[in-house]
Short mmCIF file of C-alpha atoms and ligand atoms in Angstrom, two decimals:
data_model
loop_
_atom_site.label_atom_id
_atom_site.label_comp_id
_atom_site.label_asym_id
_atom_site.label_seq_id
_atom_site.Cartn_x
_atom_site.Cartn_y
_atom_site.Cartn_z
CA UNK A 1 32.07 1.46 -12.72
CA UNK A 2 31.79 -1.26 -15.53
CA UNK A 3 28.46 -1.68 -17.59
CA UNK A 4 26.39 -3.91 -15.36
CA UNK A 5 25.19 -7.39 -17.54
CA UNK A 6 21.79 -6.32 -18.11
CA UNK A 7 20.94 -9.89 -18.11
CA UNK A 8 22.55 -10.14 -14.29
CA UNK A 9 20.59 -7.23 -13.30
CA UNK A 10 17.17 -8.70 -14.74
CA UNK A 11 17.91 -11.70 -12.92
CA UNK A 12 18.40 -9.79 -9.63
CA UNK A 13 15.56 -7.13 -10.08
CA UNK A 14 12.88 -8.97 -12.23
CA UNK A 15 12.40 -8.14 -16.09
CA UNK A 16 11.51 -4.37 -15.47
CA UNK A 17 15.02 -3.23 -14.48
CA UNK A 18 17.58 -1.71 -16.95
CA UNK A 19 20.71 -0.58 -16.84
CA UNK A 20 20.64 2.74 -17.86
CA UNK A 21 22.42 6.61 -17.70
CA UNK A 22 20.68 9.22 -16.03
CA UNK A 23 21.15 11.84 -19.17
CA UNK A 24 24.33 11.94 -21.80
CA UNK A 25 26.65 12.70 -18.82
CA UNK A 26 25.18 12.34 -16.07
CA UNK A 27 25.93 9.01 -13.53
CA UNK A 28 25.03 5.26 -14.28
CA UNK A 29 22.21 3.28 -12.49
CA UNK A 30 19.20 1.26 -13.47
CA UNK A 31 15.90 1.80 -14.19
CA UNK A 32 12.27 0.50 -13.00
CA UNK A 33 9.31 1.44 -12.98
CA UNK A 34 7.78 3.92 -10.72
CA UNK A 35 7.39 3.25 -6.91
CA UNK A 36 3.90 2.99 -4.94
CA UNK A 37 4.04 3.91 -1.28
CA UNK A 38 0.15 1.76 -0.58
CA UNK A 39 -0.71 2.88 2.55
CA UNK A 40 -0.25 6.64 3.20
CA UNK A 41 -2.41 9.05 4.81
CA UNK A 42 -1.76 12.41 3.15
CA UNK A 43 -3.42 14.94 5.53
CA UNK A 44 -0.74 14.01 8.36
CA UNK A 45 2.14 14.50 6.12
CA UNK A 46 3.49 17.31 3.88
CA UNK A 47 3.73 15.06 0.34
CA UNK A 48 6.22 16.89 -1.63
CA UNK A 49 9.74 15.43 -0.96
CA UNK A 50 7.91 11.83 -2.06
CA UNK A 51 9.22 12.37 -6.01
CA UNK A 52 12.62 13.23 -4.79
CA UNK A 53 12.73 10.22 -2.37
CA UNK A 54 11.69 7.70 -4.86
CA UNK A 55 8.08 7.39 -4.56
CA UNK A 56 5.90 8.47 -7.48
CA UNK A 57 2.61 7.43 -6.51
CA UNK A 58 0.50 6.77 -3.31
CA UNK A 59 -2.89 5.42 -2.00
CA UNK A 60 -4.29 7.07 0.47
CA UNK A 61 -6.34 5.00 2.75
CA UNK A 62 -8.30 7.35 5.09
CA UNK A 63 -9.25 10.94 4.76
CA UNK A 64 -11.64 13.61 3.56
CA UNK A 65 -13.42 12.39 0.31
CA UNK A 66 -13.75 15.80 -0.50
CA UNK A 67 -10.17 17.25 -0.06
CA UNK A 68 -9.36 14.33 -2.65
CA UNK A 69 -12.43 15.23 -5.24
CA UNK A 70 -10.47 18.98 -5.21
CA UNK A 71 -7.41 17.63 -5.88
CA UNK A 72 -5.91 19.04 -9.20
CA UNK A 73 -5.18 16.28 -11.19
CA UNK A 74 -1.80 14.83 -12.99
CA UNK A 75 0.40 16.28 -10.12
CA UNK A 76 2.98 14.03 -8.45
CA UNK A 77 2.95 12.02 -6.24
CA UNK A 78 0.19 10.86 -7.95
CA UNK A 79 -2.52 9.69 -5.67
CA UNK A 80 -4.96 7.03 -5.61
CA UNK A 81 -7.22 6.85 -2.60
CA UNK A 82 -9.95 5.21 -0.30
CA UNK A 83 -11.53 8.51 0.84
CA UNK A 84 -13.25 8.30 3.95
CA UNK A 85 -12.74 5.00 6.72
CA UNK A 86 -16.28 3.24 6.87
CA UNK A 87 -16.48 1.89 10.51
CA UNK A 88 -19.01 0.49 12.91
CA UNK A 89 -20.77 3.00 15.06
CA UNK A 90 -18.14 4.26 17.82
CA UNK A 91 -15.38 2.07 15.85
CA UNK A 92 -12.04 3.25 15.38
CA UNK A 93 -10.50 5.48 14.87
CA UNK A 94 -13.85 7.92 15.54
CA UNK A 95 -12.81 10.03 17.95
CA UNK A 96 -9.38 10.24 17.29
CA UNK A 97 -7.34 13.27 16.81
CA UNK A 98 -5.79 12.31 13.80
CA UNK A 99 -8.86 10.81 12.24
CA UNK A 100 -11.33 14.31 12.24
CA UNK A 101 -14.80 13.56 11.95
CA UNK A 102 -14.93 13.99 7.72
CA UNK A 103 -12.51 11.96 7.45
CA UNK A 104 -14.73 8.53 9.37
CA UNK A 105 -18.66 7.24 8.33
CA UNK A 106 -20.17 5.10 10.78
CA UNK A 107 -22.28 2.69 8.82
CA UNK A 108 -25.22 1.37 10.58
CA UNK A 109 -27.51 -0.06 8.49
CA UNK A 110 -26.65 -3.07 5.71
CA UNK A 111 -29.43 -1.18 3.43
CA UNK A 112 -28.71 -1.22 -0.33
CA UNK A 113 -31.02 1.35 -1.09
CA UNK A 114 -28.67 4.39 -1.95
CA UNK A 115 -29.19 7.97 0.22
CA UNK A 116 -30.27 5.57 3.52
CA UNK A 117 -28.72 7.94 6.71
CA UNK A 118 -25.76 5.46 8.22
CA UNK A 119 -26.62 2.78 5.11
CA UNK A 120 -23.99 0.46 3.83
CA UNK A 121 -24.82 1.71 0.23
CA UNK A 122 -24.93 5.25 0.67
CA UNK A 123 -21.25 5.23 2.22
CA UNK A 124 -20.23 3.23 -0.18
CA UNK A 125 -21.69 5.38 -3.19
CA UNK A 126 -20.42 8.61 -1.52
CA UNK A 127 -16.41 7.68 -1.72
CA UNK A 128 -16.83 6.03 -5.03
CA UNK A 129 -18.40 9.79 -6.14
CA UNK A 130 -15.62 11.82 -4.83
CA UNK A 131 -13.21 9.05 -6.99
CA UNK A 132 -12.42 6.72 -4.74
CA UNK A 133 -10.64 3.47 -6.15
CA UNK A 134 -10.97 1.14 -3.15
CA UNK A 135 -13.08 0.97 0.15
CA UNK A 136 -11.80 1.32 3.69
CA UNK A 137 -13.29 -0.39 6.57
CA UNK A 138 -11.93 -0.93 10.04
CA UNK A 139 -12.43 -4.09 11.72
CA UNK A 140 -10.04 -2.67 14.91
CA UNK A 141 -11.86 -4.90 17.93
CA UNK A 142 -9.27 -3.97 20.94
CA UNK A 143 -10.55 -0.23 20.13
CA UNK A 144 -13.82 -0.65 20.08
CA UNK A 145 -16.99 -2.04 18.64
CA UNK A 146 -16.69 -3.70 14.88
CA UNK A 147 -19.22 -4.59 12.22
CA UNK A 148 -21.59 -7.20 12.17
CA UNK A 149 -21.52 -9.50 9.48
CA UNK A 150 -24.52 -8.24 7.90
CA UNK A 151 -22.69 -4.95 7.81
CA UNK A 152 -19.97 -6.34 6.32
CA UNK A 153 -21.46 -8.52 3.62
CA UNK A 154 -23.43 -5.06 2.86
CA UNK A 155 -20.44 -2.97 2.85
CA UNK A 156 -18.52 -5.65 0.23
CA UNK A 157 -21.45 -6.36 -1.59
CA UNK A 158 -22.02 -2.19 -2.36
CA UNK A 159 -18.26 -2.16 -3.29
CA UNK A 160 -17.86 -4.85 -5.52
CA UNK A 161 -20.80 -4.11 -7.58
CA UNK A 162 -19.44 -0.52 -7.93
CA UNK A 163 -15.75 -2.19 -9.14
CA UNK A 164 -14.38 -1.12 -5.90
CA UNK A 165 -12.05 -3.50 -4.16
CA UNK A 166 -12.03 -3.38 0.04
CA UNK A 167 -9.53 -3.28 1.96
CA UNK A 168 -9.64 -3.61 5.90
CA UNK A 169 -7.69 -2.38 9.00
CA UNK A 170 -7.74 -5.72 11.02
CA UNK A 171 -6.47 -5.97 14.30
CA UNK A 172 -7.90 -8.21 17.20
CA UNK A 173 -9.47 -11.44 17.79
CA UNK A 174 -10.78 -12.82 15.12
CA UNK A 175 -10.90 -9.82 12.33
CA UNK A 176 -8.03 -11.12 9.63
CA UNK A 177 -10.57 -14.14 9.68
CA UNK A 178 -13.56 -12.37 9.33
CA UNK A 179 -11.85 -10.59 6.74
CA UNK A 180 -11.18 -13.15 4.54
CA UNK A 181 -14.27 -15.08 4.98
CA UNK A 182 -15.90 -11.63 4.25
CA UNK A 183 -14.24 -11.65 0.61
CA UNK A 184 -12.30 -8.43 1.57
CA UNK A 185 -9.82 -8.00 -1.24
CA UNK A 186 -7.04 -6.45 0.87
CA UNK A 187 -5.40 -5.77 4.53
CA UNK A 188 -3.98 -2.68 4.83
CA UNK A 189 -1.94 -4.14 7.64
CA UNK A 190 0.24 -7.65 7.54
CA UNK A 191 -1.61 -8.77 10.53
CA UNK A 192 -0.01 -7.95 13.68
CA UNK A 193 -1.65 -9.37 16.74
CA UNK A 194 -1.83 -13.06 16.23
CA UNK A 195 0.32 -15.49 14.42
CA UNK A 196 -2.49 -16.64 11.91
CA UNK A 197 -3.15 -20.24 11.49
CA UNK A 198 -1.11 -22.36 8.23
CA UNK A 199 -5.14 -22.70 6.67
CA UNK A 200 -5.94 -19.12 6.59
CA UNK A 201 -2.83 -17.82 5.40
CA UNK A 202 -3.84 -19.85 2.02
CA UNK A 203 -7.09 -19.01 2.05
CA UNK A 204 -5.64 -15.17 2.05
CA UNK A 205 -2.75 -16.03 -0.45
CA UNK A 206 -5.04 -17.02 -2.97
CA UNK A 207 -7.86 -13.85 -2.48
CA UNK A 208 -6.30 -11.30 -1.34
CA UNK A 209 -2.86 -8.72 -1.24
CA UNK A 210 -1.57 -7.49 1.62
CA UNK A 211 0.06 -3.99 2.42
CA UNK A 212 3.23 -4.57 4.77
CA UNK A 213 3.35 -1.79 6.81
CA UNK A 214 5.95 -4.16 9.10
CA UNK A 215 8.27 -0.92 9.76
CA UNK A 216 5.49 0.78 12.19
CA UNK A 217 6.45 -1.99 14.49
CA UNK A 218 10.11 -1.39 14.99
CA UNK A 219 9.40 0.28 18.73
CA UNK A 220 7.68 -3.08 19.53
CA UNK A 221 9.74 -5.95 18.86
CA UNK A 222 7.19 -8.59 19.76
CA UNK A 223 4.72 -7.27 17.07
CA UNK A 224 7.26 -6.91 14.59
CA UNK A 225 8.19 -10.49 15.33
CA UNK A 226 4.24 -11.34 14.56
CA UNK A 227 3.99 -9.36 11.79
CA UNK A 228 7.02 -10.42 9.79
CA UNK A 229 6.13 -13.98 10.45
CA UNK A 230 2.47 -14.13 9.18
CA UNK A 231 4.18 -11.71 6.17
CA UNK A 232 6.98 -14.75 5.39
CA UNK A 233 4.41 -17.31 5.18
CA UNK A 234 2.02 -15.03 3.32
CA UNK A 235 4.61 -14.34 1.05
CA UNK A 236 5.73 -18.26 0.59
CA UNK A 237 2.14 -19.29 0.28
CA UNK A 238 2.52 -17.06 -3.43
CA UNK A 239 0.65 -14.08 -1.41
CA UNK A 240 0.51 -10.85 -3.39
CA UNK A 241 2.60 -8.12 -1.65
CA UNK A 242 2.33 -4.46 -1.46
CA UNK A 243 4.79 -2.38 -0.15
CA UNK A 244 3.13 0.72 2.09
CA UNK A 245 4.50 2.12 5.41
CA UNK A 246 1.17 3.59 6.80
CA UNK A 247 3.12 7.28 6.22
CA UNK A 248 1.39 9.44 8.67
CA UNK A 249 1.34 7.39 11.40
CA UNK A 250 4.24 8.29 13.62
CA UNK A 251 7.62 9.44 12.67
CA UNK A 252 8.44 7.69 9.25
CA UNK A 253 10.53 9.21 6.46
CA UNK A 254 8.54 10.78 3.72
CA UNK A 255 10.33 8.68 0.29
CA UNK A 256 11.75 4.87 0.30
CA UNK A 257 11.37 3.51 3.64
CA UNK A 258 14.68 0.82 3.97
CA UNK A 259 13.16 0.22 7.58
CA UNK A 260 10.41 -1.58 5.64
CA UNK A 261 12.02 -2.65 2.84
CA UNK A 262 14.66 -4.42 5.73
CA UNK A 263 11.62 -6.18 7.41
CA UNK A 264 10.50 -6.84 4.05
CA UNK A 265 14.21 -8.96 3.60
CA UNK A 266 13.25 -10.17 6.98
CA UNK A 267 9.90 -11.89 5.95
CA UNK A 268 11.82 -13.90 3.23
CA UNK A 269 11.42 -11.63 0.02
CA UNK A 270 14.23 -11.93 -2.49
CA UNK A 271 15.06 -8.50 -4.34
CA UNK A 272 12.96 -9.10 -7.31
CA UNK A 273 9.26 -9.94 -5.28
CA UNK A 274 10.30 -5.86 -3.22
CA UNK A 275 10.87 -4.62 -6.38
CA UNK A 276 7.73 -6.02 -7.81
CA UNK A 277 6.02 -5.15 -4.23
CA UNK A 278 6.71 -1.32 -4.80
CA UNK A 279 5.89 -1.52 -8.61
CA UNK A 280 2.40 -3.16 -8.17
CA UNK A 281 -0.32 -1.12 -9.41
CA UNK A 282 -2.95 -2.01 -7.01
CA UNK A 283 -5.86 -0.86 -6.68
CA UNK A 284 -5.85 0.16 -10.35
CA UNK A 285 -5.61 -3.47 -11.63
CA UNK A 286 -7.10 -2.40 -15.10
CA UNK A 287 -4.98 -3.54 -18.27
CA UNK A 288 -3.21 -0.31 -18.52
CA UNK A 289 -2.32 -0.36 -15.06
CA UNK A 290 -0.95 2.71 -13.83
CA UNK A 291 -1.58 5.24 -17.31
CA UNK A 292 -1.29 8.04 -14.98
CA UNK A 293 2.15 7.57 -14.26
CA UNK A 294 3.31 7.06 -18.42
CA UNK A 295 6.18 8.60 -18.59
CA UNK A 296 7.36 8.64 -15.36
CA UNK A 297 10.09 6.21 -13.78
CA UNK A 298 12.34 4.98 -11.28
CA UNK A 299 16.24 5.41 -11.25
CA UNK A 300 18.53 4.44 -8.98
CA UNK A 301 22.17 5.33 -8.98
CA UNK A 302 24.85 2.78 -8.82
CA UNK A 303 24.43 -0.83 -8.72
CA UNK A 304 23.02 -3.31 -9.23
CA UNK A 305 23.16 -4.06 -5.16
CA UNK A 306 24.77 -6.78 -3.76
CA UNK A 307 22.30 -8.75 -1.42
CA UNK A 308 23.78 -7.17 1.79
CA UNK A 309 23.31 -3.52 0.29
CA UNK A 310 19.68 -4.06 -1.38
CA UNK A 311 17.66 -2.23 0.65
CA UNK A 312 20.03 0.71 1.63
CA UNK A 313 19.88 1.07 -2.36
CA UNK A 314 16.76 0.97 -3.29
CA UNK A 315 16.09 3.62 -0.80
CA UNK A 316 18.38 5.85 -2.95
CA UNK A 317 15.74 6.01 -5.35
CA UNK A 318 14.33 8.96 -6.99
CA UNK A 319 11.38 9.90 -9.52
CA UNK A 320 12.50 11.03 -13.18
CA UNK A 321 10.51 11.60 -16.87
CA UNK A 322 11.38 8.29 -18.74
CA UNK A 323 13.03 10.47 -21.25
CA UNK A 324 15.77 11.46 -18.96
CA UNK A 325 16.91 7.76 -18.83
CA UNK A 326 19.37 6.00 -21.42
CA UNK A 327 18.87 2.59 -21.15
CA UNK A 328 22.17 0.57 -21.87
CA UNK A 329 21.51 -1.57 -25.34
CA UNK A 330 19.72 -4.82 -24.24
ZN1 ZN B 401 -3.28 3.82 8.01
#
């Protein structure tokens, strides 16, 4: 294979990727920065073919605070995480047998005093102790009862003066709405059950991100047909991104998903903005980004894709110490 133009392959992947070798003999690819899978739920799934499969970190939105607070730290995948789902009393997903009761709080009460049984506040504060780095709440409404917007204004209001962002589960009537009017920082979900209207999709493009998860829909055409369209004019309204697949919920491959990064194609995104949606550092939007991960990057052999093959390569990904790589002279 000919040295790639690094300056083609910037052009094609955004200003992180590098043509590079994978040691003094070993085979030519490019470099980028490590992958996020943003939506993962890490008690459903064994984690450790992630690295191999390209994805260096995750963020774990819903389980057991504590299991997390255990965690040994600097291991990989490295994990970033909501702890436990904060949902109205009876909400979803209490009940079911993939959510076990330490991994839900039911939060009844919009008091801000902290150590208040069911209290807004007291949820809040007891994620944030085991090291959570963003809320979960579920606003689910064809599964059963939802939060009030007192409870919701109490929930944001606890999280944002701890630094936490929120992000929300929405799905039914009116929740991406409430959502946004809420000043919820994040959907875990591109909405899936109604095409949202050309206002709101701005009003989300200029607050919040968006986790994709459009690949849990590929059983369900319709859906996936919703999903991918409020995603493409998310994504055109300068919406921020994130790539997640919701791993743990069904039958999904543990690395790369090119299901999602395909329905990512779908919903309009050139190679650079999937690149950049599996590089983002979110929820750890502090200067240094993602410091855990120094040291650690992407490579992926061959290329640089043509458009047709983009996704199928990217999905060839793997996780490597930076000091492997030997980046072609820019
Ligand atoms: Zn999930």
């Amino acid at each position: 294979m000919p040295h790639p133009d690094p300056a083609t392959v910037q052009a094609l992947l955004g200003s992180h990727a590098v043509p590079c070798r994978r040691g003094v003999a070993g085979p030519r690819g490019i470099a980028l920065p490590p992958f996020l899978d943003h939506h993962v739920h890490l008690h459903l799934v064994d984690e450790s073919p992630l690295p191999a499969h390209g994805i260096a970190g995750v963020v774990d939105l819903g389980g057991d605070p504590l299991s997390f607070a255990r965690r040994p730290h600097g291991g990989m995948p490295h994990v970033a995480y909501a702890g436990a789902f904060l949902t109205a009393a009876g909400g979803y997903p209490s009940g079911r047998s993939w959510a076990p009761s330490q991994t839900v709080r039911e939060v009844t009460d919009p008091s801000t005093r902290p150590g208040v049984a069911g209290g807004a506040t007291t949820a809040v504060d007891e994620q944030a102790e085991c090291g959570a780095s963003v809320i979960k709440i579920a606003l689910n409404a064809q599964s059963g009862p939802v939060f009030d917007d007192a409870l919701l204004a109490a929930i944001v209001r606890a999280a944002h003066g701890r630094g936490l962002p929120v992000v929300a589960h929405v799905q039914g009537d009116d929740t991406a709405e409430r959502a946004i009017e809420a000043g919820l920082d994040a959907l875990a979900h591109t909405p899936f059950t109604a095409i949202l209207a050309p206002d709101l999709i701005e009003r989300a493009a200029a607050r919040q991100a968006w986790i994709s998860t459009l690949a849990i829909h590929r059983d369900d055409p319709a859906t996936h047909e919703i999903a991918v369209a409020n995603l493409r004019a998310f994504a055109a309204a300068g919406g921020r991104v994130l790539y997640g697949t919701d791993l743990g919920n069904g039958d999904l491959p543990v690395g790369v998903n090119p299901d999602e990064l395909a329905a990512l194609r779908e919903a309009g995104l050139d190679a650079a903005s999937i690149v950049a949606s599996l590089i983002d550092p979110w929820p750890d939007d502090s200067a240094d980004g993602l410091s855990l991960l120094a040291g650690t990057s992407t490579f992926v052999p061959g290329g640089p894709p043509t458009d047709d093959d983009l996704t199928l390569w990217l999905a060839l990904a793997t996780v490597v110490p930076t000091e492997e790589l030997i980046h072609d002279d820019l």
